[in-house]
Amino acid sequence: MNVVLGRARRSVPSRFARILSDIFSWRFALLVFASLLVAYPLLWVVSLAFSGQQALTLVQLPADASPAQHLHALIPLPERWTLDNFRALLSEQPFLRWLGNSLVIALATTAVGLSLSCSAAYAFSRFRFAGRERGLMLFLISQMFPAVLMLIPLYVIVVQWLGLGNSWLGLILVYSITALPFCVWMLKGYFDTLPYEIEESALLEGASRWTIFTRIILPLARPAIAVTGLFAFMTAWNEFILASIFMDDESLYTVPVGLRFFVSDYASEWGYFAAGSIIVSLPVMLLFLALQRFLVSGLSAGAVKG
Amino acid sequence: MLPRNGMSLPAGRLLQVMFFLLFPLWGHATETLNLWHSYRGAERTAFEALIDDYNQSQSEIQVKALAVPFGGYADKLSAALPRGQGPDLFIIAHDRVGGWASAGQTVAPIDRYVSERILRRFPDKLLDAMTFAGDLYGLPLNFKSPALILNTDLIQTAPATTDELVALARRHTERSSGRFGLAYSYTEPFFHGALMNSFGSGPFDRGGSLNLDSEANVRSLEMLTRWVQQDQILPDEPTSTLVTSLFNQGRAAMVISGPWMLGEIAPQVNYRVEPLPINSETGQPLAPWVAVEGLFLSPWSSNPKAAVAVMDFLTRRQSAEKMAIEGGQLPANVSAFEHPRIANDETAMAFRRQLEAAVPIPNLPAMALLWVPLENVLKKVVKGAAQPHAELQLLQRRLSADLARLERSRARGDGPVQMPGWLWLVPLLLIAVAIGLWRRYRRKLTGSWRANRTAYLYILPAMLGMLVLVFFPLIYGLLLSVTDTTVFNEHTPLWSRFVGLDNYAAILGDFHLWRGEGSERSLDFDNFYWTLFITVLWTASNVALAVGLALVLALALDRPIFGRSIFRMLLILPWAIPSYITALVWKGMFHPQFGVINQGLQVLGFAPVAWFDSIGASFFTGLVTNVWLSIPFMMVVILGGLQSIPRELYEVAKVEGAGRWFQFRSITLPLLKPVLIPAVVLSVVWTFNMFNVIYLVSDGAPAGANDILITKAFRIGFEKYQYAYAAAYSMVILALLFCYALWQTKVSRTLEGVR
């Protein structure tokens, strides 16, 4: 008991010391600077969302403004904080329903995309077979053709040939295949870094390829799967044009489609759009929070020794 | 949940069909007509209430309305309609009618379904807007034109002439404190139309042929340039958001805008709408362009008569009154303006008066080609970077050439169409080649299948998906690129459009790097090689910066530090927020007059920079935005990669006395490579084809100099209607990237060999 207390008492100042030394390190200064740069444009979005207006008030400085006033003008703050934009956003349209639709589609895309790409990437990484290099290149080529010009052919295939217009299945299919090339290439790269010795010994002990793949490789590749999963999710999450072209039923729209209602050639409600953007980014942040533990500590480091 | 939602439609239809088969005589069949529109807010509520009224007024026809966001509406219509899909009826502004009517299979004439009684509801001007080549394609629903909006706290009486307007505006302009007498989006051709039409007949002569460099148009540009440069009554880089903000803060005494702005005027601002003044130089009133929203009929509608009956209902007087009072529309059925509530509404009546002088936007297909290049000319001329006459002449020549191209393709499509006999040989040849290959490689293929069955089975599902959804579009693009497909001959058989490699020759053989003569000589930014140069520069600088900075940040985050998870969360944010709004925030920050970046520069004692005027500065705006957007993703990828580096290696290195830099070079970088190389290759491919950032931030400013290949391809395809040429551009992009990928894999393999 005494020992524990003593240790705690000692560790408080040492923790403080560590924090202090962290704060005064170059690394910390760099991170603070980078975070400020990254966050600054987003502050404009946030203050627009909470301003209750559709456009931010332009700074109005007196002719003989002091430097302090000048500096203050650079910080984006709404004149008053209000939730009006959020309220209007949620009441005018079935926004939450669209958010739900998007979640289902994006999660399904992640699942389909990951399962297709994990198996393909495993084969590309661990087998040597005829057509391996060409196959990898094929995946890459698919990313090279400009997406704006794929619209009509995709419409022809998905809506006219497969009859998947106005259904989520069509969107999930298109999104997960769009995400495939990145996922396959990325996962193949990660699989390549995993040492082959573990598999060899498992093979010697009589494990099948499938067992090795699901029991050894996939758990080891969790950081990679987290990254590619996040990517697949984002592919589906923010896509606007295909979703608005494929869906003929407002109750099936996804959330980017709903957001775009606020922008038109003539007048745009940027306040609603900003509020919507913030709501839309929340699930992504939650997902990242859930996944980030895979990006923190070296998971594979221990496995190699065993 | 998923399959049920996905399948409900066909299943529902099947039930419906069975139902009608079983009970053919059981009462009236209700038919559903689909109607698409892009309304929202009060306009939408009023419109849907009207649709409900119609559905309850009778039992045979049920109208089902679908709202589509404006940004995807035209794309959705032009994807669906020519393929026999889409709605029975749709609402859209009239200026696309000419293009769609020429393309065919997109919109149908309604002359034979409408009676004189219905047509008498509308002023001739609005019916003209719906008419193309002698056929009536729709009924006008409402009209939208700019007019003069005064801040009545600052100005009580509206100017009667442009001279008065300028004098009044000068009195209310105080540039140093950001106050302007007049504000409007004067570099947008839609708004400049008011000046152009008051000098003459606008961009086309009375016969409908392009007449951009006419005396009248030159004079209109000269007047605008005077307003901007001499009188200085207008703000720089005017966007509609800026105009609204200025007006709402009492910093613009007068604005020129349309009914769409009324909803956004702040409640504390007192305003009045007045028709635009008379042009002092010609004595003619400023004649703004009016956009007429119309109800159009799909050529595929199974019941065009009923569809026109719906149009009839929606444009009758009661409906027009409802749309005006509840939806805030300016109804095309002008008898609605007699309703006391509308007749007493000064604002609505002012727009009604403005309609008398207004001119419908020309609905010729050529008009669509005009918007963007004319906007570029306007931007250049008002900044004094070009002379109105020379610049308009150049544009006239250029657009005439584009139009001639379109006409040639039309003539080809109109010619006698017979499939050449040799075409039958192509499939036969393909089959022969396939059989030959199979015979030659059969043993090898089956052998390889047997040996690597597991590998192929693992890859098969992904490959199948790719083949269906990616390689078909590719073949489609390839076929399209060897034709001369444009909007005019899209529906003729493929072989009649075949032109071989002409498009490729035109793209790659375009060595006209310079344009103009003598002192006017300047780089031609439409040239393929200039665009390629910019694209390569864009890609290289973006990827280098993004990967470099992301690597630094990932390394900084890799080891524990106070507040690490908060930093990680903050740094990922740009990826999570929709880039559409953040890109526009960056554009706003770069605004030369009101952007924070220039204000910050001034605080630090530097001169403000005109960000969108020079090639370098404009390039920089896109670069900063794109690097900002792509760092988080890169950082996450690298963070993931760092996890697979065994910590023991560093410990060993430390024991051996290796420094930080040596550890990075000999441990981190090599072990990161399997992850870094695919990430770099893919981000090169993506950045090369990065459409959104260029389009939203710099939009190729100045004058298309900063367009990259993909935005150029988009402009050719969608702003010039030359689909085949755009497809050829895309195939060139593909070929370039393919060469890059081959080179990159070869280089990384040789590096591997060295190690």
Coordinates of C-alpha atoms in Angstrom, one line a residue, chain A residues 19 22-23 25 27-28 30-32 34-35 37-38 40-42 44-45 55-60 70 74 92 104 116 119-120 122-124 127-130 133 135 137-146 148-150 152-161 166-169 172-174 177 180-182 185-186 189-190 193 209-210 213 223 227 230-231 234 238 240-241 244-245 247-250 252-253 257 259-270 272-274 277 280-281 284-285 288-289 292 294-298 300-301 305, chain B residues 2 5-7 9 36 39-41 44 48 64-72 75-76 78-80 83 85 144 179 190 240-242 245-246 249 251 260 264 291 448 452 454-456 458-459 461-463 465-466 468-474 476-477 552-553 556-557 559-562 564-565 567-578 580-582 584-586 589 594 596 599-600 603 628 633 636-637 639-641 643-644 646 648 671 674-675 678-679 681-682 685-686 689 710 714 718 726 730-731 733-734 737-738 741-742 745 749:
Chain A
I19 CA 4.5 17.0 -20.1
D22 CA 7.0 17.7 -24.3
I23 CA 5.5 21.1 -24.6
S25 CA 10.1 20.4 -27.7
R27 CA 8.0 18.4 -32.2
F28 CA 5.3 20.0 -30.1
L30 CA 5.6 21.8 -35.1
L31 CA 2.4 20.0 -34.3
V32 CA 0.8 23.1 -32.8
A34 CA 0.4 22.5 -38.3
S35 CA -2.8 22.1 -36.3
L37 CA -2.9 25.9 -40.2
V38 CA -5.1 23.0 -40.7
Y40 CA -8.0 27.9 -39.6
P41 CA -10.1 27.4 -42.7
L42 CA -12.3 25.1 -40.8
W44 CA -14.6 29.7 -41.0
V45 CA -16.9 26.8 -41.7
A55 CA -22.9 34.4 -45.3
L56 CA -20.3 35.6 -42.9
T57 CA -20.2 39.3 -42.1
L58 CA -17.3 40.9 -44.0
V59 CA -14.9 42.6 -41.7
Q60 CA -15.5 46.3 -41.4
H70 CA -6.7 44.1 -37.7
L74 CA -8.6 37.8 -39.0
E92 CA -36.7 21.3 -43.5
V104 CA -25.7 2.0 -44.5
L116 CA -12.8 -8.2 -52.1
S119 CA -8.3 -11.6 -50.6
A120 CA -7.0 -10.1 -53.9
Y122 CA -3.2 -11.4 -50.3
A123 CA -2.9 -13.4 -53.5
F124 CA -0.9 -10.6 -55.1
F127 CA 1.6 -16.0 -54.7
R128 CA 3.8 -15.9 -57.7
F129 CA 1.7 -16.6 -60.8
A130 CA 1.4 -15.8 -64.4
E133 CA 2.2 -7.9 -62.5
G135 CA -3.1 -7.8 -63.0
M137 CA -1.3 -2.8 -63.4
L138 CA -4.9 -3.4 -64.5
F139 CA -6.1 -2.2 -61.1
L140 CA -4.0 0.9 -61.5
I141 CA -5.2 1.7 -65.0
S142 CA -8.8 1.9 -63.8
Q143 CA -7.9 4.9 -61.7
M144 CA -6.4 6.7 -64.7
F145 CA -9.5 7.2 -66.8
P146 CA -11.0 10.6 -65.8
V148 CA -16.1 12.9 -65.1
L149 CA -16.3 11.0 -68.4
M150 CA -17.3 7.7 -66.8
I152 CA -22.6 7.9 -68.9
P153 CA -21.1 4.5 -69.3
L154 CA -21.7 3.8 -65.6
Y155 CA -25.3 4.9 -66.0
V156 CA -25.7 2.5 -69.0
I157 CA -24.2 -0.4 -67.1
V158 CA -25.8 0.0 -63.7
V159 CA -29.2 1.4 -64.6
Q160 CA -29.9 0.0 -68.1
W161 CA -28.1 -3.3 -68.1
N166 CA -32.8 3.6 -57.7
S167 CA -31.3 1.0 -55.4
W168 CA -28.6 1.1 -52.9
L169 CA -27.1 -2.1 -54.2
I172 CA -22.6 0.0 -53.1
L173 CA -21.3 -2.0 -56.1
V174 CA -20.0 1.1 -57.9
I177 CA -15.2 -1.2 -57.0
L180 CA -10.8 -1.4 -55.0
P181 CA -7.6 -0.3 -56.7
F182 CA -6.4 1.8 -53.8
W185 CA -2.4 -1.8 -53.8
M186 CA -2.3 -0.5 -50.3
G189 CA 2.1 -3.1 -49.8
Y190 CA 1.3 -3.8 -46.2
T193 CA 6.0 -6.0 -45.0
R209 CA -4.1 -21.2 -46.9
W210 CA -7.5 -20.0 -45.8
F213 CA -5.1 -15.8 -44.3
P223 CA -3.4 -1.1 -39.2
V227 CA -6.5 2.7 -43.2
L230 CA -11.5 4.3 -43.7
F231 CA -10.6 5.1 -47.3
M234 CA -14.9 8.0 -47.4
N238 CA -18.8 12.1 -49.8
F240 CA -22.5 13.2 -54.8
I241 CA -23.0 13.0 -58.5
S244 CA -28.0 12.0 -57.4
I245 CA -28.1 10.4 -60.8
M247 CA -31.6 7.5 -57.2
D248 CA -35.1 8.3 -58.3
D249 CA -36.6 8.4 -54.9
E250 CA -36.0 11.1 -52.3
L252 CA -33.3 6.8 -50.8
Y253 CA -31.0 9.9 -51.3
V257 CA -27.2 14.8 -52.3
L259 CA -26.5 18.9 -48.8
R260 CA -26.3 20.0 -52.3
F261 CA -29.9 21.2 -52.3
F262 CA -28.5 24.3 -50.6
V263 CA -26.3 25.3 -53.5
S264 CA -27.6 26.5 -56.9
D265 CA -26.5 28.8 -59.6
Y266 CA -28.4 31.7 -58.4
A267 CA -28.6 31.7 -54.6
S268 CA -26.8 29.4 -52.2
E269 CA -27.5 28.9 -48.5
W270 CA -23.9 28.5 -47.3
Y272 CA -27.1 25.5 -44.0
F273 CA -24.4 23.9 -46.1
A274 CA -21.7 24.5 -43.4
S277 CA -21.0 19.6 -43.4
V280 CA -21.6 14.9 -41.9
S281 CA -18.1 15.0 -40.6
V284 CA -16.2 10.1 -39.9
M285 CA -14.6 11.5 -36.8
F288 CA -11.5 7.5 -36.9
L289 CA -11.6 7.6 -33.2
Q292 CA -7.1 5.1 -34.4
F294 CA -4.8 0.4 -34.7
L295 CA -2.6 3.3 -35.8
V296 CA -0.9 3.8 -32.5
S297 CA 1.2 1.1 -31.1
G298 CA 3.2 -1.4 -33.1
S300 CA 3.1 -6.5 -35.6
A301 CA 6.2 -5.8 -33.7
K305 CA 9.5 -12.4 -32.3
Chain B
L2 CA -30.9 -3.5 -48.2
N5 CA -35.2 -1.5 -50.7
G6 CA -33.3 -2.4 -53.7
M7 CA -35.8 -4.8 -55.1
L9 CA -39.4 -1.4 -57.4
W36 CA -38.6 16.2 -61.8
Y39 CA -36.9 23.5 -56.2
R40 CA -36.3 23.8 -52.5
G41 CA -37.5 25.9 -49.6
R44 CA -40.8 23.6 -53.2
E48 CA -45.7 20.2 -54.0
K64 CA -45.1 12.0 -58.5
A65 CA -42.6 14.8 -58.0
L66 CA -38.9 14.3 -57.4
A67 CA -36.6 17.1 -56.2
V68 CA -33.0 16.9 -57.5
P69 CA -30.3 19.2 -56.2
F70 CA -29.3 21.8 -58.8
G71 CA -25.7 20.6 -59.0
G72 CA -26.7 17.2 -60.4
D75 CA -26.4 15.7 -65.5
K76 CA -29.2 13.5 -64.3
S78 CA -29.0 14.3 -69.8
A79 CA -27.9 10.8 -68.5
A80 CA -31.5 9.5 -68.2
R83 CA -31.6 6.5 -72.9
Q85 CA -35.3 6.7 -68.8
K144 CA -36.2 35.3 -63.4
R179 CA -18.1 50.8 -49.6
F190 CA -25.6 36.6 -67.7
S240 CA -23.1 36.5 -55.8
T241 CA -22.2 35.7 -52.1
L242 CA -20.0 38.8 -51.9
S245 CA -22.9 40.3 -48.1
L246 CA -22.1 43.8 -49.2
Q249 CA -24.1 45.3 -44.4
R251 CA -21.9 48.6 -47.9
W260 CA -33.4 34.8 -56.0
E264 CA -31.3 36.4 -48.4
A291 CA -34.2 33.0 -67.7
S448 CA -1.1 -21.9 -65.1
N452 CA -2.2 -21.2 -59.3
T454 CA -5.8 -20.6 -55.2
A455 CA -4.3 -17.3 -56.3
Y456 CA -6.8 -16.9 -59.1
Y458 CA -8.6 -15.1 -54.4
I459 CA -8.4 -12.5 -57.1
P461 CA -14.2 -11.5 -57.4
A462 CA -12.3 -8.3 -57.4
M463 CA -11.3 -8.7 -61.0
G465 CA -16.1 -6.3 -60.6
M466 CA -13.3 -4.3 -62.2
V468 CA -17.6 -4.9 -65.6
L469 CA -17.5 -1.4 -64.1
V470 CA -14.2 -0.1 -65.3
F471 CA -13.2 -1.7 -68.5
F472 CA -16.5 -1.3 -70.3
P473 CA -16.4 2.5 -69.8
L474 CA -12.8 2.4 -71.0
Y476 CA -16.6 3.0 -74.6
G477 CA -14.2 6.0 -74.3
V552 CA 7.0 15.0 -41.2
L553 CA 3.7 15.1 -39.4
A556 CA 6.1 13.8 -35.3
L557 CA 3.0 11.9 -34.2
R559 CA 6.1 8.6 -30.8
P560 CA 4.1 9.5 -27.7
I561 CA 3.8 13.2 -27.0
F562 CA 1.5 15.3 -24.8
R564 CA -1.1 13.3 -29.3
S565 CA -4.6 12.1 -29.9
F567 CA -3.4 16.6 -32.7
R568 CA -4.1 13.4 -34.6
M569 CA -7.8 14.3 -34.6
L570 CA -7.3 17.9 -35.6
L571 CA -4.9 17.0 -38.5
I572 CA -7.4 14.5 -40.0
L573 CA -10.2 17.1 -40.1
P574 CA -9.8 18.4 -43.6
W575 CA -10.4 14.9 -44.9
A576 CA -13.6 14.5 -42.9
I577 CA -15.4 17.8 -43.9
P578 CA -16.8 17.8 -47.4
Y580 CA -16.8 21.2 -51.6
I581 CA -17.2 23.8 -48.9
T582 CA -13.6 23.9 -47.7
L584 CA -14.8 27.4 -51.5
V585 CA -13.6 28.7 -48.1
W586 CA -10.1 28.8 -49.5
M589 CA -9.7 33.5 -48.2
F594 CA -12.0 40.9 -48.7
V596 CA -8.2 37.2 -44.9
Q599 CA -5.7 41.3 -44.9
G600 CA -3.1 39.3 -43.1
V603 CA -1.2 43.6 -41.2
W628 CA -4.1 21.1 -47.4
F633 CA -5.0 11.1 -46.0
V636 CA -3.0 8.3 -42.1
V637 CA -1.4 6.0 -44.7
L639 CA 1.0 6.3 -39.8
G640 CA -0.3 2.9 -40.7
G641 CA 2.9 2.1 -42.5
Q643 CA 3.3 0.6 -37.3
S644 CA 4.9 -2.3 -39.2
P646 CA 9.8 -3.3 -35.6
E648 CA 13.8 -3.3 -32.0
L671 CA 10.8 -0.2 -44.5
P674 CA 6.3 -0.9 -49.7
V675 CA 3.5 1.3 -48.4
P678 CA 1.8 2.6 -54.0
A679 CA 0.5 5.7 -52.1
V681 CA 1.8 6.3 -57.5
L682 CA -1.9 6.5 -56.6
V685 CA -2.7 9.5 -60.6
W686 CA -5.4 11.2 -58.5
N689 CA -6.9 14.0 -62.5
I710 CA -8.8 17.0 -67.0
F714 CA -14.4 18.6 -69.2
F718 CA -19.5 19.7 -71.6
A726 CA -13.0 15.1 -74.9
S730 CA -9.1 11.4 -71.7
M731 CA -7.4 8.6 -73.6
I733 CA -4.4 11.3 -70.1
L734 CA -4.7 7.6 -69.6
L737 CA -0.4 8.0 -66.7
F738 CA 0.2 4.5 -67.9
A741 CA 3.2 3.9 -63.9
L742 CA 5.4 1.7 -66.0
T745 CA 7.4 0.4 -61.2
R749 CA 12.3 -2.4 -59.0

